[in-house]
């Protein structure tokens, strides 16, 4: 019995995903293994976005999901999103400390006091490592730079029972650095292209003005300012009845990252930057919610978009 | 001027990788961005291993690089490798705490006191999430189970200036669960196959008896016992002159994981398990060290192994 996307709440959808082997529970909210069928769809979405790219001469770079702690501090992430950051701690003690760690862990006691902060944190947005890396090369060449990061794991500390809110997920991410008009135009063109890509998959999506989940009272002001400057658009889809889900975002940072890392154009002026990120797991879930849990019986115009070689 | 693999030390090799854009420094040891050429080789190695698989009817599963803290405790990882584990902390405070966090981070002060341990840690070995996931299904079917995890990010807290020792790297990982003889035979067959795969890439590799880097004095005993039982083999290659590098491992766990997660065969007996992991970044580095930094001028028998479609 097919349950329509619009009738399903998130706990029912999660139960269906688990029953069909698409998600494998780990015992922790927001952390799931994924079955082969899920991964096949996710990879196909990633490759579809690559085939439909509007980037010209993009440079491929890849980063692991670790960021130097110092970069998180410099970017100001801890001011805006302290609640979402994940930091990496480790053990630095001697054999006596190790014995105590083992004892506490075995007894189910708190062993956090035997962990020390390292120099790395988890990457909260796939584009973050790009800005210092490109800045280290000196001024941008004429026309700026486009970086294609492929699919990259990112972390958000927001454990949830919503299957579309994972603690780590893949962003299919791209970054544009250069002149303000060019950068903003690229961001806007990708927002239009993303609507087309989703429409080709039979998923109705709208690109809406949005704001980031800034922390606290000051955050409300930051969110208003972000909206009034039209810095962020999100592609919103319906996965469950609970609330619409953003499955891609299109962000114009103006000179935010350039002022931190001194990113300059060839003429010496500060560069502007923008990034585009597709949430691959969310798009996969939107497809499963829309067309059913078995892609072998999806409409042929959808499967031919995703797997053009299969004929 | 080509530098032969056998003449290069690790700092010279790292400098070459950075100068050629294959590695992009992050400012932290063992954390690098990777250029497109590096990623192309790494993907090709991953696909080659898939084409050369000896697995029959393997089931595809994928896991994010997060593991429930409780699983790390149960597996005994904190007893054997407390120094390698990475744990995830986050911020749980109110607005006043957030203001203090922001102040400390801005002033370059220690802000670890404002971080709290979460319920997740970083995955130290790609196979770990498999055992509880398969155990949850009940007894294994006749013939046991083979799981193919694809390429998965894992974390080890061992910052180093050796380009072959990364804090996060990809394991191309597979797991076999079932009868002792079958499981051990699968492990041994993969060790032989791995030597063949590397030889086809022009990389001389030997499968040597090995032990894990257990912590402390007790660890020395554990390592001796592991060797005497022939539980671990590693495929060792020469990347730099400093020391041989293990680029794959073949591990027979006997009933270790089964006793923790109560993994049983259909006949009710405890299952045995084994895992095979290829270090994709290390194999990529071994290829670069052996054949030079530009794959476009590699020997044609090597490139036709890696990119058979390119003709």
Coordinates of C-alpha atoms in Angstrom, one line a residue:
Chain A
X1 CA 0.0 0.0 0.0
X2 CA 1.6 3.2 -1.1
X3 CA 1.5 6.1 1.3
X4 CA 1.4 9.5 -0.3
X5 CA 4.2 11.9 0.6
X6 CA 1.7 14.5 1.8
X7 CA 0.0 12.0 4.2
X8 CA 3.2 10.7 5.9
X9 CA 4.6 12.1 9.2
X10 CA 8.2 11.8 9.9
X11 CA 8.0 8.9 12.4
X12 CA 5.9 6.9 9.9
X13 CA 8.4 7.7 7.2
X14 CA 11.4 6.7 9.3
X15 CA 9.6 3.4 10.2
X16 CA 9.1 2.7 6.5
X17 CA 12.7 3.5 5.7
X18 CA 13.9 1.1 8.4
X19 CA 11.5 -1.7 7.5
X20 CA 12.6 -1.6 3.9
X21 CA 16.4 -1.6 4.7
X22 CA 17.0 1.8 3.3
X23 CA 18.0 3.1 6.7
X24 CA 19.7 1.0 9.4
X25 CA 19.3 2.3 13.0
X26 CA 22.5 2.9 15.0
X27 CA 20.8 3.5 18.4
X28 CA 21.5 7.2 18.1
X29 CA 19.1 9.8 16.6
X30 CA 20.2 11.2 13.3
X31 CA 22.9 8.4 12.6
X32 CA 21.8 5.7 10.2
X33 CA 23.5 3.1 8.0
X34 CA 22.1 3.2 4.5
X35 CA 21.2 0.2 2.3
X36 CA 22.6 -0.3 -1.2
X37 CA 19.4 1.0 -2.8
X38 CA 19.6 4.3 -0.9
X39 CA 23.2 4.7 -1.9
X40 CA 22.5 4.0 -5.6
X41 CA 19.9 6.8 -5.7
X42 CA 22.2 9.2 -3.8
X43 CA 25.1 8.6 -6.2
X44 CA 22.7 9.0 -9.2
X45 CA 21.5 12.4 -7.8
X46 CA 25.1 13.4 -7.3
X47 CA 26.0 12.5 -10.9
X48 CA 22.9 14.1 -12.3
X49 CA 23.9 17.4 -10.7
X50 CA 27.4 17.0 -12.2
X51 CA 25.9 16.4 -15.7
X52 CA 23.6 19.4 -15.3
X53 CA 26.3 21.8 -14.0
X54 CA 26.3 25.4 -15.2
X55 CA 29.9 25.8 -14.0
X56 CA 32.5 26.8 -16.5
X57 CA 36.1 25.6 -15.9
X58 CA 35.4 24.5 -12.3
X59 CA 38.4 23.2 -10.4
X60 CA 37.9 20.0 -8.5
X61 CA 39.0 20.0 -4.8
X62 CA 38.1 17.6 -2.0
X63 CA 38.4 18.0 1.7
X64 CA 38.0 15.5 4.6
X65 CA 35.3 16.3 7.1
X66 CA 37.9 17.9 9.5
X67 CA 38.6 21.6 9.8
X68 CA 41.3 23.3 11.8
X69 CA 39.8 24.6 15.1
X70 CA 41.5 27.9 14.4
X71 CA 39.5 28.3 11.1
X72 CA 36.2 27.8 12.9
X73 CA 37.3 30.6 15.4
X74 CA 38.3 33.0 12.6
X75 CA 35.2 32.5 10.5
X76 CA 33.0 33.5 13.5
X77 CA 31.0 30.2 13.4
X78 CA 31.1 30.0 17.2
X79 CA 29.4 33.3 17.5
X80 CA 26.6 32.5 15.0
X81 CA 26.1 28.7 15.5
X82 CA 27.7 27.6 18.7
X83 CA 25.0 25.0 19.2
X84 CA 25.6 23.3 15.8
X85 CA 29.4 22.9 16.0
X86 CA 31.0 19.5 16.7
X87 CA 34.6 19.5 18.1
X88 CA 37.0 16.6 18.3
X89 CA 38.5 15.6 21.6
X90 CA 41.0 12.8 22.3
X91 CA 42.9 11.1 25.1
X92 CA 46.3 12.4 26.0
X93 CA 47.0 10.6 29.3
X94 CA 49.5 8.0 30.6
X95 CA 48.9 4.4 31.4
X96 CA 47.2 5.1 34.8
X97 CA 44.8 7.5 33.0
X98 CA 44.1 4.9 30.4
X99 CA 43.3 2.4 33.1
X100 CA 40.9 4.9 34.6
X101 CA 39.3 5.6 31.2
X102 CA 38.8 1.9 30.6
X103 CA 37.2 1.5 34.1
X104 CA 34.8 4.4 33.6
X105 CA 33.8 3.4 30.1
X106 CA 33.3 -0.2 31.3
X107 CA 31.1 0.9 34.2
X108 CA 29.1 3.3 32.0
X109 CA 30.4 6.3 33.9
X110 CA 31.3 9.7 32.5
X111 CA 34.8 9.6 30.9
X112 CA 34.6 13.1 29.3
X113 CA 37.1 14.4 31.9
X114 CA 39.8 12.2 30.4
X115 CA 39.3 13.8 26.9
X116 CA 41.3 16.8 25.7
X117 CA 40.3 19.2 22.9
X118 CA 42.4 18.6 19.7
X119 CA 43.2 21.1 17.0
X120 CA 40.4 20.0 14.7
X121 CA 36.6 20.2 14.6
X122 CA 34.1 18.6 12.3
X123 CA 33.4 20.6 9.0
X124 CA 29.9 22.2 9.4
X125 CA 29.7 23.5 5.8
X126 CA 31.6 21.9 2.9
X127 CA 32.7 25.2 1.5
X128 CA 34.7 26.4 4.6
X129 CA 38.1 24.8 3.8
X130 CA 38.0 26.4 0.3
X131 CA 38.5 30.1 1.3
X132 CA 41.9 29.9 3.1
X133 CA 43.1 27.3 0.5
X134 CA 42.3 29.7 -2.4
X135 CA 43.5 32.8 -0.5
X136 CA 46.9 31.1 0.0
X137 CA 47.5 31.3 -3.8
X138 CA 47.4 35.1 -3.8
X139 CA 45.0 37.3 -5.8
X140 CA 42.3 35.5 -7.9
X141 CA 43.0 35.3 -11.6
X142 CA 40.9 37.3 -14.1
X143 CA 37.3 36.0 -14.0
X144 CA 37.6 34.6 -10.5
X145 CA 37.6 31.0 -9.5
X146 CA 34.9 28.2 -9.4
X147 CA 35.6 25.3 -7.1
X148 CA 33.6 22.0 -7.3
X149 CA 33.9 20.0 -4.1
X150 CA 31.8 17.0 -5.2
X151 CA 29.9 15.3 -2.4
X152 CA 31.3 16.1 1.0
X153 CA 30.3 14.9 4.5
X154 CA 29.4 17.7 7.0
X155 CA 28.4 17.6 10.6
X156 CA 25.6 19.4 12.5
X157 CA 24.9 18.8 16.2
X158 CA 21.2 18.4 15.9
X159 CA 20.1 14.9 16.8
X160 CA 16.5 14.5 15.7
X161 CA 13.9 11.8 15.0
X162 CA 13.3 13.4 11.6
X163 CA 14.9 11.1 9.0
X164 CA 15.7 14.2 7.0
X165 CA 17.8 15.7 9.8
X166 CA 21.0 13.7 10.0
X167 CA 24.0 14.5 12.2
X168 CA 26.3 13.9 9.2
X169 CA 25.2 14.2 5.6
X170 CA 26.5 14.8 2.1
X171 CA 26.5 18.3 0.6
X172 CA 27.1 18.4 -3.2
X173 CA 28.9 21.7 -2.9
X174 CA 30.3 24.4 -5.2
X175 CA 31.9 27.7 -4.6
X176 CA 32.4 30.9 -6.7
X177 CA 34.9 33.6 -5.9
X178 CA 35.3 36.8 -7.9
X179 CA 33.6 40.1 -8.7
X180 CA 30.4 40.8 -6.8
X181 CA 28.0 40.8 -9.8
X182 CA 29.5 37.6 -11.3
X183 CA 29.3 35.8 -8.0
X184 CA 25.8 36.8 -7.2
X185 CA 24.6 36.0 -10.8
X186 CA 26.2 32.5 -10.5
X187 CA 24.4 31.9 -7.2
X188 CA 21.0 33.0 -8.8
X189 CA 21.5 31.0 -11.9
X190 CA 22.2 27.9 -9.8
X191 CA 19.0 28.5 -7.8
X192 CA 17.0 28.5 -11.1
X193 CA 18.9 25.4 -12.4
X194 CA 18.3 23.5 -9.2
X195 CA 14.5 24.0 -9.5
X196 CA 14.8 22.6 -13.1
X197 CA 16.8 19.6 -11.9
X198 CA 14.3 18.7 -9.2
X199 CA 11.4 19.3 -11.6
X200 CA 13.0 16.8 -14.0
X201 CA 12.9 14.3 -11.1
X202 CA 9.2 14.9 -10.6
X203 CA 9.8 16.8 -7.3
X204 CA 8.1 20.2 -7.0
X205 CA 10.5 22.6 -5.4
X206 CA 10.5 26.3 -4.8
X207 CA 13.5 28.5 -4.2
X208 CA 12.5 30.6 -1.2
X209 CA 14.3 33.5 0.6
X210 CA 15.7 32.0 3.8
X211 CA 17.9 32.6 6.8
X212 CA 20.4 30.4 8.8
X213 CA 19.5 29.1 12.3
X214 CA 21.5 31.7 14.1
X215 CA 21.8 31.2 17.9
X216 CA 20.0 33.3 20.5
X217 CA 18.5 36.8 20.5
X218 CA 21.2 38.4 18.5
X219 CA 20.7 35.6 16.0
X220 CA 17.2 36.9 15.3
X221 CA 18.6 40.2 14.2
X222 CA 21.3 38.5 12.0
X223 CA 18.5 36.4 10.4
X224 CA 16.5 39.5 9.6
X225 CA 19.5 41.2 8.1
X226 CA 20.3 38.1 6.0
X227 CA 16.8 38.1 4.6
X228 CA 16.7 41.8 3.8
X229 CA 19.9 41.5 1.9
X230 CA 18.6 38.3 0.1
X231 CA 21.8 36.5 1.0
X232 CA 20.3 33.0 1.3
X233 CA 17.8 31.1 -0.8
X234 CA 16.7 27.5 -0.1
X235 CA 15.1 24.9 -2.3
X236 CA 12.2 23.6 -0.3
X237 CA 10.5 20.3 -0.8
X238 CA 7.8 18.2 0.9
X239 CA 9.1 15.0 2.4
X240 CA 6.7 14.6 5.3
X241 CA 3.6 16.4 6.5
X242 CA 5.5 17.8 9.6
X243 CA 7.2 20.7 7.9
X244 CA 8.7 21.6 4.5
X245 CA 12.4 20.5 4.2
X246 CA 15.2 22.6 2.6
X247 CA 17.2 20.3 0.2
X248 CA 19.6 22.8 -1.3
X249 CA 20.9 26.3 -0.4
X250 CA 22.3 29.2 -2.4
X251 CA 24.3 31.6 -0.4
X252 CA 25.9 34.9 -1.2
X253 CA 28.4 35.8 1.5
X254 CA 29.4 39.2 0.0
X255 CA 32.9 39.9 1.5
X256 CA 32.4 37.8 4.7
X257 CA 35.0 35.1 4.0
X258 CA 37.2 37.4 1.9
X259 CA 37.7 39.8 4.8
X260 CA 38.7 37.0 7.1
X261 CA 41.1 35.3 4.7
X262 CA 42.1 38.4 2.7
X263 CA 40.8 37.1 -0.6
X264 CA 41.5 39.7 -3.4
X265 CA 40.6 40.0 -7.0
X266 CA 43.4 40.7 -9.5
X267 CA 42.7 44.4 -9.3
X268 CA 43.4 44.4 -5.6
X269 CA 39.7 44.8 -4.6
X270 CA 38.2 42.4 -2.1
X271 CA 36.6 39.3 -3.7
X272 CA 33.0 38.3 -3.1
X273 CA 32.0 34.7 -2.6
X274 CA 29.0 32.5 -2.9
X275 CA 28.3 28.8 -2.4
X276 CA 25.7 26.3 -3.6
X277 CA 25.0 23.1 -1.7
X278 CA 22.6 20.3 -2.5
X279 CA 21.7 18.0 0.4
X280 CA 22.0 14.6 -1.2
X281 CA 20.3 12.5 1.5
X282 CA 17.4 15.0 1.6
X283 CA 16.9 14.9 -2.2
X284 CA 17.1 11.1 -2.0
X285 CA 14.4 11.1 0.7
X286 CA 12.3 13.5 -1.3
X287 CA 12.4 11.1 -4.3
X288 CA 11.5 8.1 -2.1
X289 CA 8.7 10.0 -0.5
X290 CA 7.3 11.2 -3.9
X291 CA 7.7 8.1 -6.0
X292 CA 7.7 5.2 -3.4
X293 CA 10.4 3.2 -1.8
X294 CA 11.2 1.0 -4.8
X295 CA 13.0 2.8 -7.6
X296 CA 12.4 -0.1 -10.0
X297 CA 8.8 1.0 -10.3
X298 CA 9.4 4.7 -10.5
X299 CA 8.1 6.6 -13.5
X300 CA 10.4 6.1 -16.5
X301 CA 11.0 9.8 -17.1
X302 CA 12.5 10.0 -13.5
X303 CA 14.7 6.9 -13.8
X304 CA 15.9 7.9 -17.2
X305 CA 17.0 11.3 -15.7
X306 CA 18.8 9.4 -12.9
X307 CA 20.2 6.5 -14.8
X308 CA 20.5 7.6 -18.5
X309 CA 22.7 4.7 -19.5
X310 CA 20.2 2.0 -18.4
X311 CA 17.9 2.6 -21.3
Chain B
X1 CA 63.4 15.8 -12.5
X2 CA 61.8 12.6 -11.3
X3 CA 62.7 11.5 -7.8
X4 CA 62.7 7.7 -7.3
X5 CA 60.4 6.4 -4.6
X6 CA 63.2 4.7 -2.8
X7 CA 65.2 8.0 -2.6
X8 CA 62.4 10.3 -1.2
X9 CA 61.9 11.0 2.5
X10 CA 58.4 11.9 3.7
X11 CA 59.0 15.6 4.1
X12 CA 60.4 15.8 0.5
X13 CA 57.4 13.8 -0.8
X14 CA 54.9 16.0 1.1
X15 CA 56.6 19.1 -0.4
X16 CA 56.2 17.6 -3.9
X17 CA 52.5 16.8 -3.3
X18 CA 51.8 20.3 -2.2
X19 CA 53.8 21.9 -5.0
X20 CA 51.9 19.9 -7.6
X21 CA 48.5 20.7 -6.1
X22 CA 47.8 17.0 -5.2
X23 CA 47.7 18.0 -1.5
X24 CA 46.5 21.4 -0.2
X25 CA 47.7 22.2 3.4
X26 CA 45.1 23.1 6.0
X27 CA 47.5 24.3 8.7
X28 CA 47.1 21.1 10.7
X29 CA 49.2 18.0 10.3
X30 CA 47.5 15.1 8.7
X31 CA 44.6 17.2 7.3
X32 CA 44.9 18.1 3.6
X33 CA 42.6 19.1 0.7
X34 CA 43.2 17.0 -2.4
X35 CA 43.4 18.2 -5.9
X36 CA 41.2 16.7 -8.7
X37 CA 44.0 14.5 -10.1
X38 CA 44.5 12.9 -6.7
X39 CA 40.7 12.2 -6.4
X40 CA 40.6 10.7 -9.9
X41 CA 43.3 8.2 -9.0
X42 CA 41.7 7.4 -5.6
X43 CA 38.3 6.8 -7.3
X44 CA 39.9 4.6 -9.9
X45 CA 41.6 2.5 -7.3
X46 CA 38.3 2.1 -5.4
X47 CA 36.6 1.0 -8.7
X48 CA 39.4 -1.4 -9.6
X49 CA 39.0 -3.1 -6.2
X50 CA 35.3 -3.4 -6.9
X51 CA 35.9 -4.9 -10.3
X52 CA 38.4 -7.4 -8.9
X53 CA 36.3 -8.4 -6.0
X54 CA 36.3 -12.0 -4.9
X55 CA 33.1 -11.5 -2.9
X56 CA 30.0 -13.5 -3.8
X57 CA 26.6 -12.0 -3.2
X58 CA 27.9 -9.2 -1.1
X59 CA 25.3 -6.8 0.4
X60 CA 26.1 -3.1 0.1
X61 CA 25.8 -1.0 3.2
X62 CA 27.2 2.5 3.9
X63 CA 27.7 4.3 7.3
X64 CA 28.5 7.9 8.1
X65 CA 31.8 8.4 10.0
X66 CA 29.9 8.6 13.3
X67 CA 29.6 5.7 15.8
X68 CA 27.4 5.7 19.0
X69 CA 29.8 6.3 21.9
X70 CA 28.2 3.2 23.6
X71 CA 29.4 1.0 20.8
X72 CA 33.0 2.2 21.2
X73 CA 32.7 1.3 24.9
X74 CA 31.2 -2.1 24.3
X75 CA 33.8 -3.1 21.6
X76 CA 36.6 -2.4 24.0
X77 CA 38.3 0.1 21.7
X78 CA 39.0 2.4 24.7
X79 CA 41.0 -0.3 26.4
X80 CA 43.1 -1.2 23.3
X81 CA 43.5 2.1 21.5
X82 CA 42.5 5.0 23.8
X83 CA 45.1 7.2 22.2
X84 CA 43.6 6.9 18.7
X85 CA 39.9 7.5 19.4
X86 CA 38.3 10.8 18.5
X87 CA 35.2 11.8 20.4
X88 CA 32.6 14.5 19.5
X89 CA 31.9 17.3 21.9
X90 CA 29.4 20.2 21.4
X91 CA 28.0 23.3 23.2
X92 CA 25.0 22.9 25.4
X93 CA 24.9 26.3 27.2
X94 CA 22.7 29.3 27.3
X95 CA 23.2 32.8 25.9
X96 CA 25.6 33.9 28.6
X97 CA 27.7 30.8 28.0
X98 CA 27.6 31.4 24.3
X99 CA 28.9 35.0 24.8
X100 CA 31.7 33.6 27.0
X101 CA 32.5 31.0 24.3
X102 CA 32.6 33.7 21.6
X103 CA 34.9 35.8 23.8
X104 CA 37.4 33.0 24.5
X105 CA 37.4 31.8 20.9
X106 CA 38.0 35.4 19.7
X107 CA 40.8 35.9 22.2
X108 CA 42.5 32.6 21.3
X109 CA 41.8 31.3 24.8
X110 CA 40.9 27.7 25.7
X111 CA 37.2 27.2 25.2
X112 CA 37.2 23.4 25.8
X113 CA 35.4 23.9 29.2
X114 CA 32.3 25.1 27.3
X115 CA 32.1 21.8 25.3
X116 CA 30.2 18.7 26.5
X117 CA 30.6 15.2 25.3
X118 CA 27.9 14.0 22.9
X119 CA 26.6 10.5 22.3
X120 CA 28.8 10.0 19.2
X121 CA 32.4 9.4 18.4
X122 CA 34.3 9.3 15.1
X123 CA 34.4 5.8 13.4
X124 CA 37.9 4.5 13.9
X125 CA 37.4 1.4 11.6
X126 CA 34.9 1.2 8.9
X127 CA 33.7 -2.2 9.9
X128 CA 32.5 -1.3 13.4
X129 CA 29.0 -0.3 12.6
X130 CA 28.4 -3.5 10.8
X131 CA 28.3 -6.0 13.7
X132 CA 25.4 -4.6 15.7
X133 CA 23.5 -3.9 12.5
X134 CA 23.8 -7.5 11.3
X135 CA 23.3 -8.9 14.8
X136 CA 19.9 -7.0 15.0
X137 CA 18.6 -9.2 12.2
X138 CA 18.9 -12.4 14.3
X139 CA 20.9 -15.5 13.4
X140 CA 23.0 -15.4 10.1
X141 CA 21.5 -17.2 7.1
X142 CA 23.1 -20.4 5.9
X143 CA 26.5 -19.5 4.4
X144 CA 26.8 -16.4 6.5
X145 CA 26.9 -12.8 5.2
X146 CA 29.3 -10.6 3.2
X147 CA 29.0 -6.9 3.6
X148 CA 30.6 -4.4 1.1
X149 CA 31.0 -1.0 2.7
X150 CA 32.5 0.8 -0.3
X151 CA 34.9 3.6 0.6
X152 CA 34.3 5.0 4.1
X153 CA 36.0 7.8 6.0
X154 CA 37.6 6.8 9.3
X155 CA 39.4 8.9 12.0
X156 CA 42.7 8.2 13.9
X157 CA 44.1 10.7 16.3
X158 CA 47.6 10.6 15.1
X159 CA 48.6 14.0 13.6
X160 CA 51.9 13.5 11.7
X161 CA 54.0 15.1 9.0
X162 CA 54.0 11.9 7.1
X163 CA 51.7 12.5 4.1
X164 CA 50.7 8.8 4.3
X165 CA 49.4 9.2 7.9
X166 CA 46.1 11.2 7.6
X167 CA 43.7 12.0 10.5
X168 CA 40.8 11.0 8.3
X169 CA 41.2 8.7 5.3
X170 CA 39.1 6.3 3.2
X171 CA 39.0 2.6 3.9
X172 CA 37.6 0.4 1.0
X173 CA 36.1 -2.0 3.5
X174 CA 34.5 -5.4 3.4
X175 CA 33.3 -7.7 6.2
X176 CA 32.6 -11.5 6.3
X177 CA 30.5 -13.1 9.0
X178 CA 29.9 -16.8 9.3
X179 CA 31.6 -20.2 10.0
X180 CA 35.2 -19.9 11.3
X181 CA 36.8 -21.8 8.3
X182 CA 34.9 -19.9 5.7
X183 CA 35.6 -16.5 7.3
X184 CA 39.3 -17.2 7.7
X185 CA 39.6 -18.6 4.2
X186 CA 37.9 -15.4 2.8
X187 CA 40.4 -13.2 4.7
X188 CA 43.3 -15.2 3.3
X189 CA 42.0 -15.2 -0.2
X190 CA 41.6 -11.4 -0.1
X191 CA 45.2 -11.0 1.1
X192 CA 46.4 -13.0 -2.0
X193 CA 44.0 -11.1 -4.3
X194 CA 45.2 -7.7 -2.9
X195 CA 48.9 -8.6 -3.8
X196 CA 47.7 -9.3 -7.3
X197 CA 45.8 -6.1 -7.6
X198 CA 48.8 -4.0 -6.4
X199 CA 51.1 -6.0 -8.7
X200 CA 48.9 -5.2 -11.7
X201 CA 49.5 -1.5 -10.8
X202 CA 53.2 -1.9 -10.8
X203 CA 53.5 -1.7 -7.0
X204 CA 55.4 -4.5 -5.3
X205 CA 53.6 -5.4 -2.1
X206 CA 54.0 -8.2 0.4
X207 CA 51.3 -9.5 2.8
X208 CA 53.1 -9.6 6.2
X209 CA 52.0 -10.8 9.6
X210 CA 51.2 -7.7 11.6
X211 CA 49.8 -6.4 14.9
X212 CA 47.7 -3.4 15.8
X213 CA 49.2 -0.4 17.6
X214 CA 47.8 -1.4 21.0
X215 CA 48.3 1.2 23.9
X216 CA 50.8 0.8 26.7
X217 CA 52.6 -2.2 28.3
X218 CA 49.5 -4.5 28.2
X219 CA 49.3 -3.6 24.6
X220 CA 52.7 -5.3 23.9
X221 CA 51.2 -8.6 25.2
X222 CA 48.1 -8.1 23.1
X223 CA 50.2 -7.5 20.0
X224 CA 52.2 -10.7 20.6
X225 CA 49.1 -12.8 21.0
X226 CA 47.6 -11.3 17.8
X227 CA 50.7 -12.3 15.9
X228 CA 51.0 -15.8 17.3
X229 CA 47.3 -16.4 16.3
X230 CA 48.0 -14.9 12.8
X231 CA 44.9 -12.6 13.2
X232 CA 46.3 -9.7 11.2
X233 CA 48.1 -9.4 7.9
X234 CA 49.0 -6.1 6.3
X235 CA 50.0 -5.3 2.7
X236 CA 53.2 -3.3 3.0
X237 CA 54.4 -0.9 0.3
X238 CA 57.3 1.5 -0.1
X239 CA 56.1 5.1 -0.3
X240 CA 59.1 6.9 1.2
X241 CA 62.5 5.8 2.5
X242 CA 61.5 6.5 6.1
X243 CA 59.6 3.3 6.8
X244 CA 57.4 0.8 4.9
X245 CA 53.7 1.7 4.9
X246 CA 50.7 -0.6 5.4
X247 CA 48.2 0.1 2.6
X248 CA 45.7 -2.7 3.3
X249 CA 44.9 -5.0 6.2
X250 CA 43.2 -8.4 6.5
X251 CA 41.8 -9.1 10.0
X252 CA 40.4 -12.3 11.5
X253 CA 38.5 -11.3 14.7
X254 CA 37.5 -14.9 15.7
X255 CA 34.5 -14.4 18.0
X256 CA 35.5 -10.9 19.3
X257 CA 32.7 -8.9 17.8
X258 CA 30.2 -11.8 17.9
X259 CA 30.6 -12.2 21.7
X260 CA 29.9 -8.4 22.2
X261 CA 26.9 -8.3 19.9
X262 CA 25.7 -11.9 20.2
X263 CA 26.1 -12.7 16.5
X264 CA 25.1 -16.3 15.9
X265 CA 25.1 -18.7 13.0
X266 CA 21.9 -20.4 11.9
X267 CA 22.9 -23.5 14.0
X268 CA 23.1 -21.3 17.1
X269 CA 26.9 -21.3 17.3
X270 CA 28.7 -18.1 17.7
X271 CA 29.7 -16.6 14.3
X272 CA 33.3 -15.6 13.5
X273 CA 34.1 -12.4 11.6
X274 CA 36.8 -11.0 9.5
X275 CA 37.3 -7.7 7.7
X276 CA 39.4 -6.5 4.8
X277 CA 40.3 -2.8 4.4
X278 CA 42.3 -1.0 1.6
X279 CA 43.7 2.4 2.5
X280 CA 42.7 4.3 -0.6
X281 CA 44.9 7.4 0.0
X282 CA 47.9 5.3 0.8
X283 CA 47.5 3.2 -2.4
X284 CA 47.1 6.5 -4.3
X285 CA 50.3 7.8 -2.7
X286 CA 52.2 4.5 -3.5
X287 CA 51.2 4.9 -7.2
X288 CA 52.3 8.5 -7.2
X289 CA 55.6 7.6 -5.5
X290 CA 56.2 4.7 -7.9
X291 CA 55.2 6.1 -11.2
X292 CA 55.5 9.9 -10.7
X293 CA 53.1 12.7 -9.9
X294 CA 51.5 12.9 -13.4
X295 CA 49.3 9.9 -14.3
X296 CA 49.2 11.0 -17.9
X297 CA 52.7 9.7 -18.3
X298 CA 52.3 6.5 -16.3
X299 CA 53.0 3.2 -18.0
X300 CA 50.1 2.1 -20.2
X301 CA 49.6 -1.2 -18.4
X302 CA 49.0 0.7 -15.2
X303 CA 46.6 3.2 -16.6
X304 CA 44.7 0.5 -18.5
X305 CA 44.2 -1.3 -15.2
X306 CA 42.9 1.9 -13.5
X307 CA 40.9 3.4 -16.4
X308 CA 40.0 0.4 -18.7
X309 CA 37.4 2.4 -20.6
X310 CA 39.9 5.1 -21.7
X311 CA 41.5 2.8 -24.3

